[in-house]
PDB file of C-alpha atoms in Angstrom:
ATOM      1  CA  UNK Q  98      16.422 -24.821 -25.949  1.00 77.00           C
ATOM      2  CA  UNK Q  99      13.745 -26.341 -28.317  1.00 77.00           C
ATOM      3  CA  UNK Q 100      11.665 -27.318 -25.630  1.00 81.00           C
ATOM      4  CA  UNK Q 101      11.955 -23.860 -23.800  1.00 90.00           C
ATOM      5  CA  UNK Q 102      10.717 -21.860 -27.040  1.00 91.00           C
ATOM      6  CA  UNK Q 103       8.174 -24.634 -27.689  1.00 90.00           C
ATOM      7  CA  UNK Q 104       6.869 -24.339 -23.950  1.00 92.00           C
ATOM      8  CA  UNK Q 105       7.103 -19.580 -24.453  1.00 92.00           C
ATOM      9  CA  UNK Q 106       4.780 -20.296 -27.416  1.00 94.00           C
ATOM     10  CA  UNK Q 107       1.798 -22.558 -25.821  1.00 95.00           C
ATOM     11  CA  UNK Q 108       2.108 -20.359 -22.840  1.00 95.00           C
ATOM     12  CA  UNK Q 109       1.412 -16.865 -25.036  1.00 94.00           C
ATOM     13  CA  UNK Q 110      -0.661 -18.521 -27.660  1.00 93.00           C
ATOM     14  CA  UNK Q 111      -2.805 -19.960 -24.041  1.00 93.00           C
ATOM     15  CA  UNK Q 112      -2.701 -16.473 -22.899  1.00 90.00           C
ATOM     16  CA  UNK Q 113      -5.924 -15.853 -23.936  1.00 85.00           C
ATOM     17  CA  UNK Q 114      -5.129 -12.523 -25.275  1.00 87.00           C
ATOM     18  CA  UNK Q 115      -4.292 -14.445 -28.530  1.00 91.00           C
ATOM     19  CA  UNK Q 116      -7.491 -16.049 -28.985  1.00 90.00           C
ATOM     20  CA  UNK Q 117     -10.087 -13.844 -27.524  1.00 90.00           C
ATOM     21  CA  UNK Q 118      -8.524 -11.445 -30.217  1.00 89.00           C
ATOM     22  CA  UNK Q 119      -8.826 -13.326 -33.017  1.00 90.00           C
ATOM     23  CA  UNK Q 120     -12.183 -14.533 -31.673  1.00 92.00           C
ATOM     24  CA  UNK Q 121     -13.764 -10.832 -31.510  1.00 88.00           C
ATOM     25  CA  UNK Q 122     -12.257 -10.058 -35.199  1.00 90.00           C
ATOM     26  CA  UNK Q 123     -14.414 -13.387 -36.307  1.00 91.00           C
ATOM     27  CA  UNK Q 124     -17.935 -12.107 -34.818  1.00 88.00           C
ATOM     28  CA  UNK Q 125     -17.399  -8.591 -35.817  1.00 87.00           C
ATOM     29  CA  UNK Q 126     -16.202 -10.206 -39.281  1.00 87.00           C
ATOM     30  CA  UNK Q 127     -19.470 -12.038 -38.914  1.00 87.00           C
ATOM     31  CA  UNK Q 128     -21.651  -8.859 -37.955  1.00 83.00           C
ATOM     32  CA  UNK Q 129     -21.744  -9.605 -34.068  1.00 84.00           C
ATOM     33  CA  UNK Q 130     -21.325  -6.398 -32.289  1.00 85.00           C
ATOM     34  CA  UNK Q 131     -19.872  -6.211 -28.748  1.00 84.00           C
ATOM     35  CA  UNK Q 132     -22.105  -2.828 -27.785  1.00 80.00           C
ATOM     36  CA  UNK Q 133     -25.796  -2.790 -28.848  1.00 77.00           C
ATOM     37  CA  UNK Q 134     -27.494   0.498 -30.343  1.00 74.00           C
ATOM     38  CA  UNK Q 135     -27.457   2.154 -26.740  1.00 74.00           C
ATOM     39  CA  UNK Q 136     -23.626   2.087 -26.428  1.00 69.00           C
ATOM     40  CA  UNK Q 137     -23.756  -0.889 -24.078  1.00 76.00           C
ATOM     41  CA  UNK Q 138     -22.346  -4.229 -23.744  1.00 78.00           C
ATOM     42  CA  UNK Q 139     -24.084  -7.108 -25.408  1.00 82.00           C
ATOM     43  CA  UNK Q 140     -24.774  -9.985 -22.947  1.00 82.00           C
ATOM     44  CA  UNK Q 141     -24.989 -12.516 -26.329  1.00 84.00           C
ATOM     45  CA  UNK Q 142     -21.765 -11.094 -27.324  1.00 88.00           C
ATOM     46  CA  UNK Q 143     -19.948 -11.287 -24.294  1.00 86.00           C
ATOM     47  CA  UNK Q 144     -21.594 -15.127 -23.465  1.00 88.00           C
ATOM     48  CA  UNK Q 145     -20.679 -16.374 -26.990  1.00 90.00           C
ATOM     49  CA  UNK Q 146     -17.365 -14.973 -26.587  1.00 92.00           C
ATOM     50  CA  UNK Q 147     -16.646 -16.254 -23.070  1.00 92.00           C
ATOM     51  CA  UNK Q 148     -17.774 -20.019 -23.884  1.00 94.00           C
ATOM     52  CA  UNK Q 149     -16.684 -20.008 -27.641  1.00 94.00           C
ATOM     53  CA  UNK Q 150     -13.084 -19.318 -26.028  1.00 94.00           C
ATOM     54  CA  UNK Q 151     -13.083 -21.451 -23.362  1.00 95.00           C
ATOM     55  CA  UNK Q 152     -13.670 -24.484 -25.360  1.00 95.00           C
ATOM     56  CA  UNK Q 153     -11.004 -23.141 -28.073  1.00 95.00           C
ATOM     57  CA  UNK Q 154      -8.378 -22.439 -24.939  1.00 96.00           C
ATOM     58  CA  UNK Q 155      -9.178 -25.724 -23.260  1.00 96.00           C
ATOM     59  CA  UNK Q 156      -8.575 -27.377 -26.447  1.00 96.00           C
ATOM     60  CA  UNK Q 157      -5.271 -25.530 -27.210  1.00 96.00           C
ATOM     61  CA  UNK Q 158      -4.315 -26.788 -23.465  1.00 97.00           C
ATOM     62  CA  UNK Q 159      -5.474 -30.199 -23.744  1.00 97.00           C
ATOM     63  CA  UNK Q 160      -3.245 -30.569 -27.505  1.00 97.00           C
ATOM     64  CA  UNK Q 161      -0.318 -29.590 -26.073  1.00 96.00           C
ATOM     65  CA  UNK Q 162      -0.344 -31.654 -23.045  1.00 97.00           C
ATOM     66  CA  UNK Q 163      -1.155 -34.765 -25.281  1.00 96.00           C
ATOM     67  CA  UNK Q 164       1.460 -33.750 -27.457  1.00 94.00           C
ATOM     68  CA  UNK Q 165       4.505 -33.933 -25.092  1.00 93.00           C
ATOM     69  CA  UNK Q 166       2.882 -37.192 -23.946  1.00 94.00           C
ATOM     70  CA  UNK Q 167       1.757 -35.450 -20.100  1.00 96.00           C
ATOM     71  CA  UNK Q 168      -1.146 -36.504 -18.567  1.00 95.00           C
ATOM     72  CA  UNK Q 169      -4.115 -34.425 -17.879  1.00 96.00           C
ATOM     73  CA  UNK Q 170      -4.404 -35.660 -14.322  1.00 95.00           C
ATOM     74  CA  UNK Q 171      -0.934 -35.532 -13.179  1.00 95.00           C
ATOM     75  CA  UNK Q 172      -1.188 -31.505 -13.939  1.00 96.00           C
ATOM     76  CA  UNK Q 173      -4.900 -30.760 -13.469  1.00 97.00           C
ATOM     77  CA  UNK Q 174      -5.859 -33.375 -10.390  1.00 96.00           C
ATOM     78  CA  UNK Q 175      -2.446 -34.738  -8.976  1.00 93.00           C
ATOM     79  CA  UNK Q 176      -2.986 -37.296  -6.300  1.00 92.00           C
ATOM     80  CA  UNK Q 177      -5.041 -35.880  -3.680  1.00 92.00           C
ATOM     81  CA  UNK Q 178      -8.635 -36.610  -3.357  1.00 95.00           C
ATOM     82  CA  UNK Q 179     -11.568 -34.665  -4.959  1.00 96.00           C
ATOM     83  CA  UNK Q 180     -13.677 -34.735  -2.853  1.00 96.00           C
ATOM     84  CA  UNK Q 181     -11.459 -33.249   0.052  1.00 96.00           C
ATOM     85  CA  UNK Q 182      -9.937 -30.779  -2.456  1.00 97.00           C
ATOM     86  CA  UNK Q 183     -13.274 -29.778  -3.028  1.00 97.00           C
ATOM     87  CA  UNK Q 184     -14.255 -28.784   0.263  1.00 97.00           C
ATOM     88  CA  UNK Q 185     -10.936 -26.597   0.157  1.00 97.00           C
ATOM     89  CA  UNK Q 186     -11.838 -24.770  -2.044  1.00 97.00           C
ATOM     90  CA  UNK Q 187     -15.390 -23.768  -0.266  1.00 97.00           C
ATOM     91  CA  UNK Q 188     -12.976 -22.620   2.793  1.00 96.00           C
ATOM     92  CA  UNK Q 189     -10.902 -20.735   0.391  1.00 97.00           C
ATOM     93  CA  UNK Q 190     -13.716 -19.142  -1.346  1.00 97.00           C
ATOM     94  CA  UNK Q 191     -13.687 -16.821   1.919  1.00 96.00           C
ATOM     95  CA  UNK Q 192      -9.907 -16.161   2.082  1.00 97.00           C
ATOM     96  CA  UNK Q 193     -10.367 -15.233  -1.513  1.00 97.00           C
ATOM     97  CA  UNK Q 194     -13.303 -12.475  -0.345  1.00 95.00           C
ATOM     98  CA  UNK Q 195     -11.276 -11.049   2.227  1.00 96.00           C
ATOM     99  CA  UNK Q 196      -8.217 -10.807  -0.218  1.00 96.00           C
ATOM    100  CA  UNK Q 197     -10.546  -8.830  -2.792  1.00 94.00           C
ATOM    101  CA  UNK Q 198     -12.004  -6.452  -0.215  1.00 94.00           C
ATOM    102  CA  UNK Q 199      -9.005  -5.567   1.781  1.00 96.00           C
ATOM    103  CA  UNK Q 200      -6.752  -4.987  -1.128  1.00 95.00           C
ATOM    104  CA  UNK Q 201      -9.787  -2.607  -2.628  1.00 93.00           C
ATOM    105  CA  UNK Q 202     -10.785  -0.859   0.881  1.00 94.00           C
ATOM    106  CA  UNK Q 203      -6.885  -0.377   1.387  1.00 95.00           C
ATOM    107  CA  UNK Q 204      -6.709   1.105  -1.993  1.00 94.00           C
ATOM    108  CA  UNK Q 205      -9.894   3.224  -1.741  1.00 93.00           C
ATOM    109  CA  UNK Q 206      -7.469   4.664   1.647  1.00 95.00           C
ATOM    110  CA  UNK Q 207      -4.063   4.842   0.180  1.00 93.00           C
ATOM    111  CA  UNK Q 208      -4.470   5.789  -3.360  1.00 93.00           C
ATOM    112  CA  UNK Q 209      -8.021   6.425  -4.598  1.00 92.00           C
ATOM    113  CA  UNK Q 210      -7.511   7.686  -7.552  1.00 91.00           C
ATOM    114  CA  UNK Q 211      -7.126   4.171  -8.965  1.00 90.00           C
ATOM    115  CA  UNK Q 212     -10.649   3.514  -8.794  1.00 88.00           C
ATOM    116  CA  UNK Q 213     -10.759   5.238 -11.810  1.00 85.00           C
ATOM    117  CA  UNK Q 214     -13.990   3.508 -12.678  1.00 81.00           C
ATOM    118  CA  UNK Q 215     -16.632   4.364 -11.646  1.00 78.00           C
ATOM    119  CA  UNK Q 216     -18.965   1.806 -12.452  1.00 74.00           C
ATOM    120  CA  UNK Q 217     -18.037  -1.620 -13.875  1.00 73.00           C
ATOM    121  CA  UNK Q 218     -19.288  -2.166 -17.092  1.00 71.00           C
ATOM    122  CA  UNK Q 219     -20.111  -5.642 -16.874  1.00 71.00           C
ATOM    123  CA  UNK Q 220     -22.919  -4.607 -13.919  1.00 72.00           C
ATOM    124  CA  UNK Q 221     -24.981  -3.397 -16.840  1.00 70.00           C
ATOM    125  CA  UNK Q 222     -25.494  -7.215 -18.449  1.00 72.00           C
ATOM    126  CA  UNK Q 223     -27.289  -7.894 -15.198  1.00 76.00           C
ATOM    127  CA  UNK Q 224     -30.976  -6.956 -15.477  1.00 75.00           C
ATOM    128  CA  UNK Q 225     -33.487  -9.818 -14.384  1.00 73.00           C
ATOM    129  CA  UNK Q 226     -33.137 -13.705 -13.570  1.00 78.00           C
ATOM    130  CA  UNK Q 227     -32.538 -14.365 -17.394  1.00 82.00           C
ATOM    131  CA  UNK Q 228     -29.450 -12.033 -17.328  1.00 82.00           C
ATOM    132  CA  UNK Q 229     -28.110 -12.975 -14.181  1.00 82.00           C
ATOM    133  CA  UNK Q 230     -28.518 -17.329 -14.625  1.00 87.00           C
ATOM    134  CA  UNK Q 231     -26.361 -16.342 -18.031  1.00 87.00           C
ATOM    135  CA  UNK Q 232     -24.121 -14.696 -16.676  1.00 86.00           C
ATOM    136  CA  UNK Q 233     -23.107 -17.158 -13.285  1.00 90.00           C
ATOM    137  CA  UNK Q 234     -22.678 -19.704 -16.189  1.00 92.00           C
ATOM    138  CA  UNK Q 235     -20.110 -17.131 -17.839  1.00 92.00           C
ATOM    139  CA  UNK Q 236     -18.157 -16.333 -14.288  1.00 92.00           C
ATOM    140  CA  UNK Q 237     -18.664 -20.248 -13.482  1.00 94.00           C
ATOM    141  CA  UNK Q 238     -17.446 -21.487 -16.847  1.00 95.00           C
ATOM    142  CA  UNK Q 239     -15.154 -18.846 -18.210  1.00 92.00           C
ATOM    143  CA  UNK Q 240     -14.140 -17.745 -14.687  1.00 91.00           C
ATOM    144  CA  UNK Q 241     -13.336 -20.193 -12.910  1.00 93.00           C
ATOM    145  CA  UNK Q 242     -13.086 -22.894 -14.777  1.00 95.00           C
ATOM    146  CA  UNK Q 243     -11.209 -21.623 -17.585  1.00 95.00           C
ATOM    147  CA  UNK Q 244      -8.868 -19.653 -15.968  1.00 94.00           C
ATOM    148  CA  UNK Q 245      -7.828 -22.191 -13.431  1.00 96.00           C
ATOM    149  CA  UNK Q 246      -7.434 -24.212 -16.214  1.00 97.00           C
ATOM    150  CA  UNK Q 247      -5.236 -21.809 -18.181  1.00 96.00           C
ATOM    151  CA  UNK Q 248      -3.406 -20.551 -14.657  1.00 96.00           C
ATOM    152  CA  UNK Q 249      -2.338 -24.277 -14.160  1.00 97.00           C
ATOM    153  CA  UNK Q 250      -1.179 -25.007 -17.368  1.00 97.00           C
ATOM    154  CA  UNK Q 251       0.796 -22.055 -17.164  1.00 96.00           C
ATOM    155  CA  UNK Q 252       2.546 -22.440 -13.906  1.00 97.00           C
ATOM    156  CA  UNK Q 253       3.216 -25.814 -15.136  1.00 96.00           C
ATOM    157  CA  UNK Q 254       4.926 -24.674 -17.730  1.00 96.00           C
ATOM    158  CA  UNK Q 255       7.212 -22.112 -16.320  1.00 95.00           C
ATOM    159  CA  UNK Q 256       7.561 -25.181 -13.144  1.00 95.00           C
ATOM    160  CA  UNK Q 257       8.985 -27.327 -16.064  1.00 91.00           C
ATOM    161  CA  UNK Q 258      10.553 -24.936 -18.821  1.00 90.00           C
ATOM    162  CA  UNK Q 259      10.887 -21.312 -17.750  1.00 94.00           C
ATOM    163  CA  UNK Q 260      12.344 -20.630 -15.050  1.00 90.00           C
ATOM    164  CA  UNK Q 261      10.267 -21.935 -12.142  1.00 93.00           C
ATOM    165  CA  UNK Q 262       6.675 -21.536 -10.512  1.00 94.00           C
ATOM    166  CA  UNK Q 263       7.412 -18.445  -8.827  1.00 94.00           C
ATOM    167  CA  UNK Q 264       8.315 -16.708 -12.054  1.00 95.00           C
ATOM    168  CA  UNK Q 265       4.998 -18.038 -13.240  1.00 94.00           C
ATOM    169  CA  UNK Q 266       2.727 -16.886 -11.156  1.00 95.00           C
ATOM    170  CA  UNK Q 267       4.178 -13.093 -11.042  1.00 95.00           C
ATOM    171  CA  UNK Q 268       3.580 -13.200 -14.761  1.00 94.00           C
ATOM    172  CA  UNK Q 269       0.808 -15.107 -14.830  1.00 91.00           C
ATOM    173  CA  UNK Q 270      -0.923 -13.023 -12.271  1.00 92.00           C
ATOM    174  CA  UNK Q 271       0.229  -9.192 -13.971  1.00 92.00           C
ATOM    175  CA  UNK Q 272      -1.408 -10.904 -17.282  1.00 88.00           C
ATOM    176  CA  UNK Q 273      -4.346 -11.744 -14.925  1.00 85.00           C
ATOM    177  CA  UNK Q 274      -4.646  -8.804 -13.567  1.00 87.00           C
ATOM    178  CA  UNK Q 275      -4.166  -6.630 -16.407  1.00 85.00           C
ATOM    179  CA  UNK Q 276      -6.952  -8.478 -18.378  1.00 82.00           C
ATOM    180  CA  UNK Q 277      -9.434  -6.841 -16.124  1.00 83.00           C
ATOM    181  CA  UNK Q 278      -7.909  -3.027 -16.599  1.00 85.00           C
ATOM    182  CA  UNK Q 279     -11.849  -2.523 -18.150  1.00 81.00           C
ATOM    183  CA  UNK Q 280     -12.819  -2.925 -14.671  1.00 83.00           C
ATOM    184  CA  UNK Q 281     -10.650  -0.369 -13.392  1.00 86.00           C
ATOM    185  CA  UNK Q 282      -6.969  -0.051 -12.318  1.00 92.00           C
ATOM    186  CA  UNK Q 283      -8.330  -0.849  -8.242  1.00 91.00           C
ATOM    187  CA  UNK Q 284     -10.072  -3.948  -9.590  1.00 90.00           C
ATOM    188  CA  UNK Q 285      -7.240  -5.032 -11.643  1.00 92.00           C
ATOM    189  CA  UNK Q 286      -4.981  -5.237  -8.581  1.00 94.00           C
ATOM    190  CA  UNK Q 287      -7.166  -6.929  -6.640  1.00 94.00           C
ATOM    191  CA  UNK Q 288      -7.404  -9.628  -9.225  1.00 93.00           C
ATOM    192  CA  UNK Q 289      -3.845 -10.026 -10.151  1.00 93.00           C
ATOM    193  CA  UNK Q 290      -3.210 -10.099  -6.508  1.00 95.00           C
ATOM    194  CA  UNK Q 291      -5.991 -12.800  -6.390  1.00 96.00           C
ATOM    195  CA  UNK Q 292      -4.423 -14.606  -8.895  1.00 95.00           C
ATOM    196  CA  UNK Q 293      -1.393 -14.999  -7.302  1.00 96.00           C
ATOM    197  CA  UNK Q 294      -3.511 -16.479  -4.014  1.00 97.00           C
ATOM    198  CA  UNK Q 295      -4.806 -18.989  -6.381  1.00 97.00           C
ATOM    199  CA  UNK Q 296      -1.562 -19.520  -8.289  1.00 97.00           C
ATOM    200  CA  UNK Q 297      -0.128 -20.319  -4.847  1.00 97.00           C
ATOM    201  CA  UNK Q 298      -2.879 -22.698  -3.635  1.00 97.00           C
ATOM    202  CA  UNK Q 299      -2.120 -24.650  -7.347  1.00 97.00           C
ATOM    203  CA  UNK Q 300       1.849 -24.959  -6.672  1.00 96.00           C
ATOM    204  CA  UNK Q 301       1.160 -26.132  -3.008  1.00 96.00           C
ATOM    205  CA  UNK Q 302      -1.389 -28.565  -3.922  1.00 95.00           C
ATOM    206  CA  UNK Q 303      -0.890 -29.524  -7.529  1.00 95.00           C
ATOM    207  CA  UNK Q 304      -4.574 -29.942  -8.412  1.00 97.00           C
ATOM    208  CA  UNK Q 305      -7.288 -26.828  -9.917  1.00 97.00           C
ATOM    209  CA  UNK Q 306      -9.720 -28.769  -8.019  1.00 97.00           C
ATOM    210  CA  UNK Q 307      -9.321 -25.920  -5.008  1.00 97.00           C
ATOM    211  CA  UNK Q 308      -8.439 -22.848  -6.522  1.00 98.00           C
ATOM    212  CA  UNK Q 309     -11.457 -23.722  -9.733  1.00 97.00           C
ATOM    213  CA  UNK Q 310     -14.138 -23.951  -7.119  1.00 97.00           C
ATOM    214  CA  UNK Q 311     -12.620 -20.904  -4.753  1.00 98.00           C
ATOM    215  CA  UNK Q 312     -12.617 -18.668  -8.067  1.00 97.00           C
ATOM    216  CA  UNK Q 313     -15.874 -20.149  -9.007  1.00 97.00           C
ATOM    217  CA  UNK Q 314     -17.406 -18.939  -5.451  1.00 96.00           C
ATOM    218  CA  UNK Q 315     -15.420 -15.587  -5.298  1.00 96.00           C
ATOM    219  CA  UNK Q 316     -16.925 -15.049  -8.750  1.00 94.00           C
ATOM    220  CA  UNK Q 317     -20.743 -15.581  -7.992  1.00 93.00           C
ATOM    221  CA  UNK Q 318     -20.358 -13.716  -4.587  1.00 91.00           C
ATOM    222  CA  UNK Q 319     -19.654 -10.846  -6.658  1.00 88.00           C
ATOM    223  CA  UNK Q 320     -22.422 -11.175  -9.102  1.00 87.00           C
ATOM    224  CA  UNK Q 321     -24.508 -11.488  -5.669  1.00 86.00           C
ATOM    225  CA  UNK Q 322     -23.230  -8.233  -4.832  1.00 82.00           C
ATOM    226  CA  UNK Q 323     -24.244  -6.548  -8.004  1.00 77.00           C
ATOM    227  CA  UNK Q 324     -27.923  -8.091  -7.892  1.00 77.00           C
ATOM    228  CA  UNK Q 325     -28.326  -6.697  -4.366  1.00 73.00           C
ATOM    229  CA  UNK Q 326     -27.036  -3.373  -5.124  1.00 67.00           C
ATOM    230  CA  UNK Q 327     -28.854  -3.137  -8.500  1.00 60.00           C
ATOM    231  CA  UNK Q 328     -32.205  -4.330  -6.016  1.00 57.00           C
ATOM    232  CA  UNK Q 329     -31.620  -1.070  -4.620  1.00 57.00           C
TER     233      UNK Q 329
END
């Protein structure tokens, strides 16, 4: 029973919820904004942020593996080969693509109003090479690296202590998904639904090498998309 509550707290203090929260409350403490004068989103704010929390999360993660005496490669690597796990996870960067735009185009069909909207705010941060080089280190690092991170940990978790992967990954996946409501409710379907593709890919293989550099591509294939559209 010990270990069970033990496991329910690392998993909602990894959350990220937890400390991105008290992370925001220490800039704004310290003066940092998240929206400059014009009502938009910092870039500064939302890079410090973003990397500031993914060394405080990877910490957390690291901690409590070390403390129940697990070791980081037998839950983050397993014993498959990088280098082949690697070039997975270019192959799945395209399964991940088509996931994202069919689940959108079929909602776009079905039920439109969820693209509720219109415009994502996070397209604004992207104005000029500058902009966009900061932020593919923020999807990179905080996207796919983090989260993998934090989605393996957690599945390993619920694998171990509550109640098995599958749990895991639907809860993992509606936290997921439900992180990017600012996006829209469309988007965050798509991504919980995404998460669950890469939550999946984890289980089967045991290793974040695949789904990290999948997430890492789907991630910069959208910030593609936004350069070429903003081009326009």
């Amino acid at each position: 029973m010990a270990g069970r509550i033990a496991a329910l707290f690392e998993v909602i203090l990894c959350s990220d919820y937890p400390t991105q929260l008290a992370l925001g409350a220490t800039l704004n403490a310290a003066g940092f904004s998240p929206v400059k004068a014009n009502g938009q989103l910092s870039l500064g704010y939302v890079v410090t942020l973003s990397l500031v929390d993914t060394a405080l999360l990877i910490g957390l993660i690291v901690l409590f593996l070390r403390s129940h005496g697990e070791r980081l490669r037998d839950v983050f690597i397993g014993p498959r080969p990088i280098a082949g796990e690697a070039r997975l996870g270019v192959s799945l960067t395209l399964v991940a693509l088509v996931i994202g735009i069919a689940v959108l185009g079929t909602i776009q069909i079905v039920v439109p109003s969820l693209h509720n909207v219109e415009r994502n705010p996070l397209q604004d941060l992207i104005h000029g090479p500058r902009n966009a080089g900061l932020f593919a280190v923020v999807v990179i690092v905080a996207g796919g690296v983090r989260e993998e991170i934090q989605r393996a940990f957690v599945l390993h978790r619920f694998s171990v202590w509550l109640g098995g992967g599958t749990v895991g990954i639907v809860v993992g996946s509606l936290a997921f998904g439900a992180g990017h409501l600012v996006q829209g409710m469309d988007a965050a379907i798509a991504t919980g639904l995404l998460g669950v593709f890469w939550g999946m890919v984890y289980l089967r293989r045991r290793s974040v090498v695949a789904p990290m550099i999948s997430h890492s591509g789907f991630n910069l294939l959208e910030l593609l998309q936004y350069l070429v559209f903003a081009s326009r």
